[in-house]
Amino acid sequence: MSIRVTIWNEYVHEKSRPEAAALYPCGIHAFLRDVLKSEEIEVTTATLEEPEQGLPDAVLENTDVLIWWGHVKHQLVADELVEKIEKRVHEGMGMIFLHSAHKSKPFCRIIGTTGNLTWGREQRCVLWNLMPTHPIAKGVPAHFELREELYSEPFFVPKPDDLIFCTWYEDGNLFRGGMTYTRGLGKIFYFHPGHEICNSYYDKNVQQVLKNAVAWCAPTRYEGFDISKCHKQTEPIL
Amino acid sequence: MSIRVTIWNEYVHEKSRPEAAALYPCGIHAFLRDVLKSEEIEVTTATLEEPEQGLPDAVLENTDVLIWWGHVKHQLVADELVEKIEKRVHEGMGMIFLHSAHKSKPFCRIIGTTGNLTWGREQRCVLWNLMPTHPIAKGVPAHFELREELYSEPFFVPKPDDLIFCTWYEDGNLFRGGMTYTRGLGKIFYFHPGHEICNSYYDKNVQQVLKNAVAWCAPTRYEGFDISKCHKQTEPIL
Amino acid sequence: MSIRVTIWNEYVHEKSRPEAAALYPCGIHAFLRDVLKSEEIEVTTATLEEPEQGLPDAVLENTDVLIWWGHVKHQLVADELVEKIEKRVHEGMGMIFLHSAHKSKPFCRIIGTTGNLTWGREQRCVLWNLMPTHPIAKGVPAHFELREELYSEPFFVPKPDDLIFCTWYEDGNLFRGGMTYTRGLGKIFYFHPGHEICNSYYDKNVQQVLKNAVAWCAPTRYEGFDISKCHKQTEPIL
Amino acid sequence: MSIRVTIWNEYVHEKSRPEAAALYPCGIHAFLRDVLKSEEIEVTTATLEEPEQGLPDAVLENTDVLIWWGHVKHQLVADELVEKIEKRVHEGMGMIFLHSAHKSKPFCRIIGTTGNLTWGREQRCVLWNLMPTHPIAKGVPAHFELREELYSEPFFVPKPDDLIFCTWYEDGNLFRGGMTYTRGLGKIFYFHPGHEICNSYYDKNVQQVLKNAVAWCAPTRYEGFDISKCHKQTEPIL
């Protein structure tokens, strides 16, 4: 059975900044759809301007892995939608937060963080693969280079389950840029590349990481876990 | 300099259930105050019925470690107060959640969880010390016994930084009942004993854990971390 | 391509204790071979009494996942063999240690532990699934029951990467009985069931865990990691 | 009661390389002794050339925290001594491994690693403080600069309990250079600064980290844990 991915994008820069439009003429969501879709992965896209901000219940309930790209319109995302997304993650929906989604409402709410960090100019950076044994790092070399917006420590996030990638920047900074979390039954991956005027999503290593992450975040079927009744009184089991 | 602890209690059962009143005639908050106060620890108490739900800004801003006991009145705690508490934790205030606080608004919001678990009748339980090297376990034996309300897995919380205590129950259940988390600069400890009609807070091992936890949760002075400006643009550091 | 599993067994009890012989007439290794072999898993067995203690270089170098069962003959395992096994794990071979292998030479050497624990009589026990999102827990219910030899905390092992199962015992004890580690590029799983006179390997949940563990421990192909040259001097990469 | 620290140094470079002799005329051990000794910390030094390689039983048994600096003479350290050190760590002795001790016999044996990494020329580096809440990071700024020998990922060590410092290098590399582990009851800290011809031990941040690490690694008194009898049969505890 294929994994049902929904890619959500606020879809602003690609219509307003020429450099972004040149790279992603139909939007980052459409570009990533073409990268990810395969026999194993079925992709739907959604944007902020669509009805119900792109995520009506019928879409959310039929999503295995939700990918999130947002930047300047974080505050427009409805609190009710954030709550629904959080509920779905607790039930097992996987979630991949890209780039500036570190400061999105769903990220901060689900992870439990301000998402605060330090940022700076675009520059050369090197992503170091610290955990080659992790499924998300499969086929990814020990290090590879990108040109990206600087994201730097201190990054005020909880200790991750696994720190997979840490990124070096020309300016003397580094950033924990590829990390996993679990919340409820949902598996979550944060990955920093994807500034709207950088071409990171064209990079084959970035694409490999995203494909690996979709497979890793996909929910297991939890036999014997009755999630809809997970807060309950019990009788002696012996 | 002493650690400034504030103990917050919803303070309902001790006025309505005779068994609770017999154990804690002035409230769990008052009892714990007497347990904790010392040359190193200065204690204030606060209850739900007090003005501003016991935690006006002046109190919250002068609290190093906030201890939370709540059960049947979780929903009455104001969302604005929860936000202020979360902000203080991110700035470095320590927090200890006791017993049914696993389902309190501050716990669920700060940790990022539903707090869902399974519960049952009071019974014999054995707390196992899985991490004798942790400061919170200092002086605590390999195992000790209590009579407590059953709290059982599945407990839908994020992977803790450290799992210090895991509790065995007569009925065949077990529970990760002593765990640490970090959120922002705040250190957090969850500890399950403290059902209102059980005498766990009289137990010397429980008291030792609480004293240790206050010392461990107390904020370090973070020189060189400008918390008030922690989300900011930067210039090259080299 | 199928996963090449080698099951190593000291193979003593099944020839000397009638209760063990009744359960596992051809040895635990042969029984587990029949449990595990499938289109995806190819199984070889090896025992202590065979030439080169069952693990000549040609076998070890063609093993993706090594399963180890030992108890009373730990000290007979050659130090040279232990070194070869450790080297293979560092290169990426997965390893599953069963039951009393917690005190085997390869476990203690590879993990970095004395393997010390407390043990006791056979009794009812309940395995609790603390990490339903982990691939090793796939399809395993929230809890299931076995009859097993008591293994109890304190268990002096390093903090695991993931604590998947924790076991409750009738006598009041508990035990971290299903845990993962990474050493070098090798993924390792310890799982406590399998006392020679208990029928745990007939249990469908135990069998499911073992199949899951083989799949999880199997080495990834590490492109871009030149393991044979992993301690080396480097030139500037930029 | 003060913490009893023993600083062990192979003491070779300071007698053979003029640059090292200029920085540390009486040896790195003597220099660090002067840095660390205080009312709370009592320091003894030991070197490879001394009788029993500087660590007779009487010294080892009266050491709370052992600091280790070695580089070109790793292979001369006696296997029997390594075993004794490992035993002491399991009993609770803390241990701090500095710089090239990542490839020393005690580090590899106790941690369970090859210690393999990539190295290169001396250069500017920036140490980033990823865990300001950890006692070892107390008083250390978000980042500080040194000139050091390049140590780079991939570093084939087990996942640390806590990753406190990660270091950026001019050449495009990074390195997990400040990490904690627990083995048995012993707390362990690895810290990369300290190349013999660099002046890192003169740096006030490095000195602060070392003082913090000594305090953190010091053994707790484990009441109720009978370490000398930690592998034993038990009777029902209820």
Tab-separated table of C-alpha atoms in Angstrom, chain A residues 126 128 130 142 152-154 159 161-163 166-174 176, chain D residues 126 128 130 142 152-154 159 161-163 166-174 176:
chain	number	residue	atom	x	y	z
A	126	VAL	CA	28.227	21.567	4.663
A	128	TRP	CA	27.445	16.376	8.116
A	130	LEU	CA	26.253	12.067	12.100
A	142	ALA	CA	29.396	11.506	5.207
A	152	SER	CA	22.515	28.833	13.742
A	153	GLU	CA	22.613	27.653	17.302
A	154	PRO	CA	21.407	28.420	19.855
A	159	LYS	CA	16.691	17.210	22.925
A	161	ASP	CA	15.346	11.495	19.695
A	162	ASP	CA	18.088	11.371	17.059
A	163	LEU	CA	20.429	14.033	15.724
A	166	CYS	CA	24.485	18.930	11.778
A	167	THR	CA	25.351	21.762	9.395
A	168	TRP	CA	28.560	23.810	9.132
A	169	TYR	CA	28.410	27.417	7.795
A	170	GLU	CA	31.123	29.600	6.314
A	171	ASP	CA	30.501	32.325	8.888
A	172	GLY	CA	31.632	30.165	11.795
A	173	ASN	CA	28.245	28.833	12.838
A	174	LEU	CA	26.698	25.414	13.112
A	176	ARG	CA	21.409	20.939	14.356
D	126	VAL	CA	34.567	27.522	17.308
D	128	TRP	CA	29.300	25.678	20.205
D	130	LEU	CA	24.466	23.006	22.521
D	142	ALA	CA	26.953	30.113	23.491
D	152	SER	CA	36.343	15.680	12.380
D	153	GLU	CA	33.342	13.492	11.861
D	154	PRO	CA	32.811	10.701	11.113
D	159	LYS	CA	25.373	7.807	20.785
D	161	ASP	CA	24.042	10.433	26.794
D	162	ASP	CA	24.408	14.153	26.177
D	163	LEU	CA	26.045	16.097	23.367
D	166	CYS	CA	30.045	20.544	18.862
D	167	THR	CA	33.032	22.202	17.194
D	168	TRP	CA	33.238	24.106	13.899
D	169	TYR	CA	36.533	24.157	11.937
D	170	GLU	CA	37.774	26.564	9.283
D	171	ASP	CA	38.299	23.721	6.812
D	172	GLY	CA	34.593	22.907	6.594
D	173	ASN	CA	34.495	20.164	9.209
D	174	LEU	CA	32.666	19.682	12.462
D	176	ARG	CA	31.113	16.222	18.395
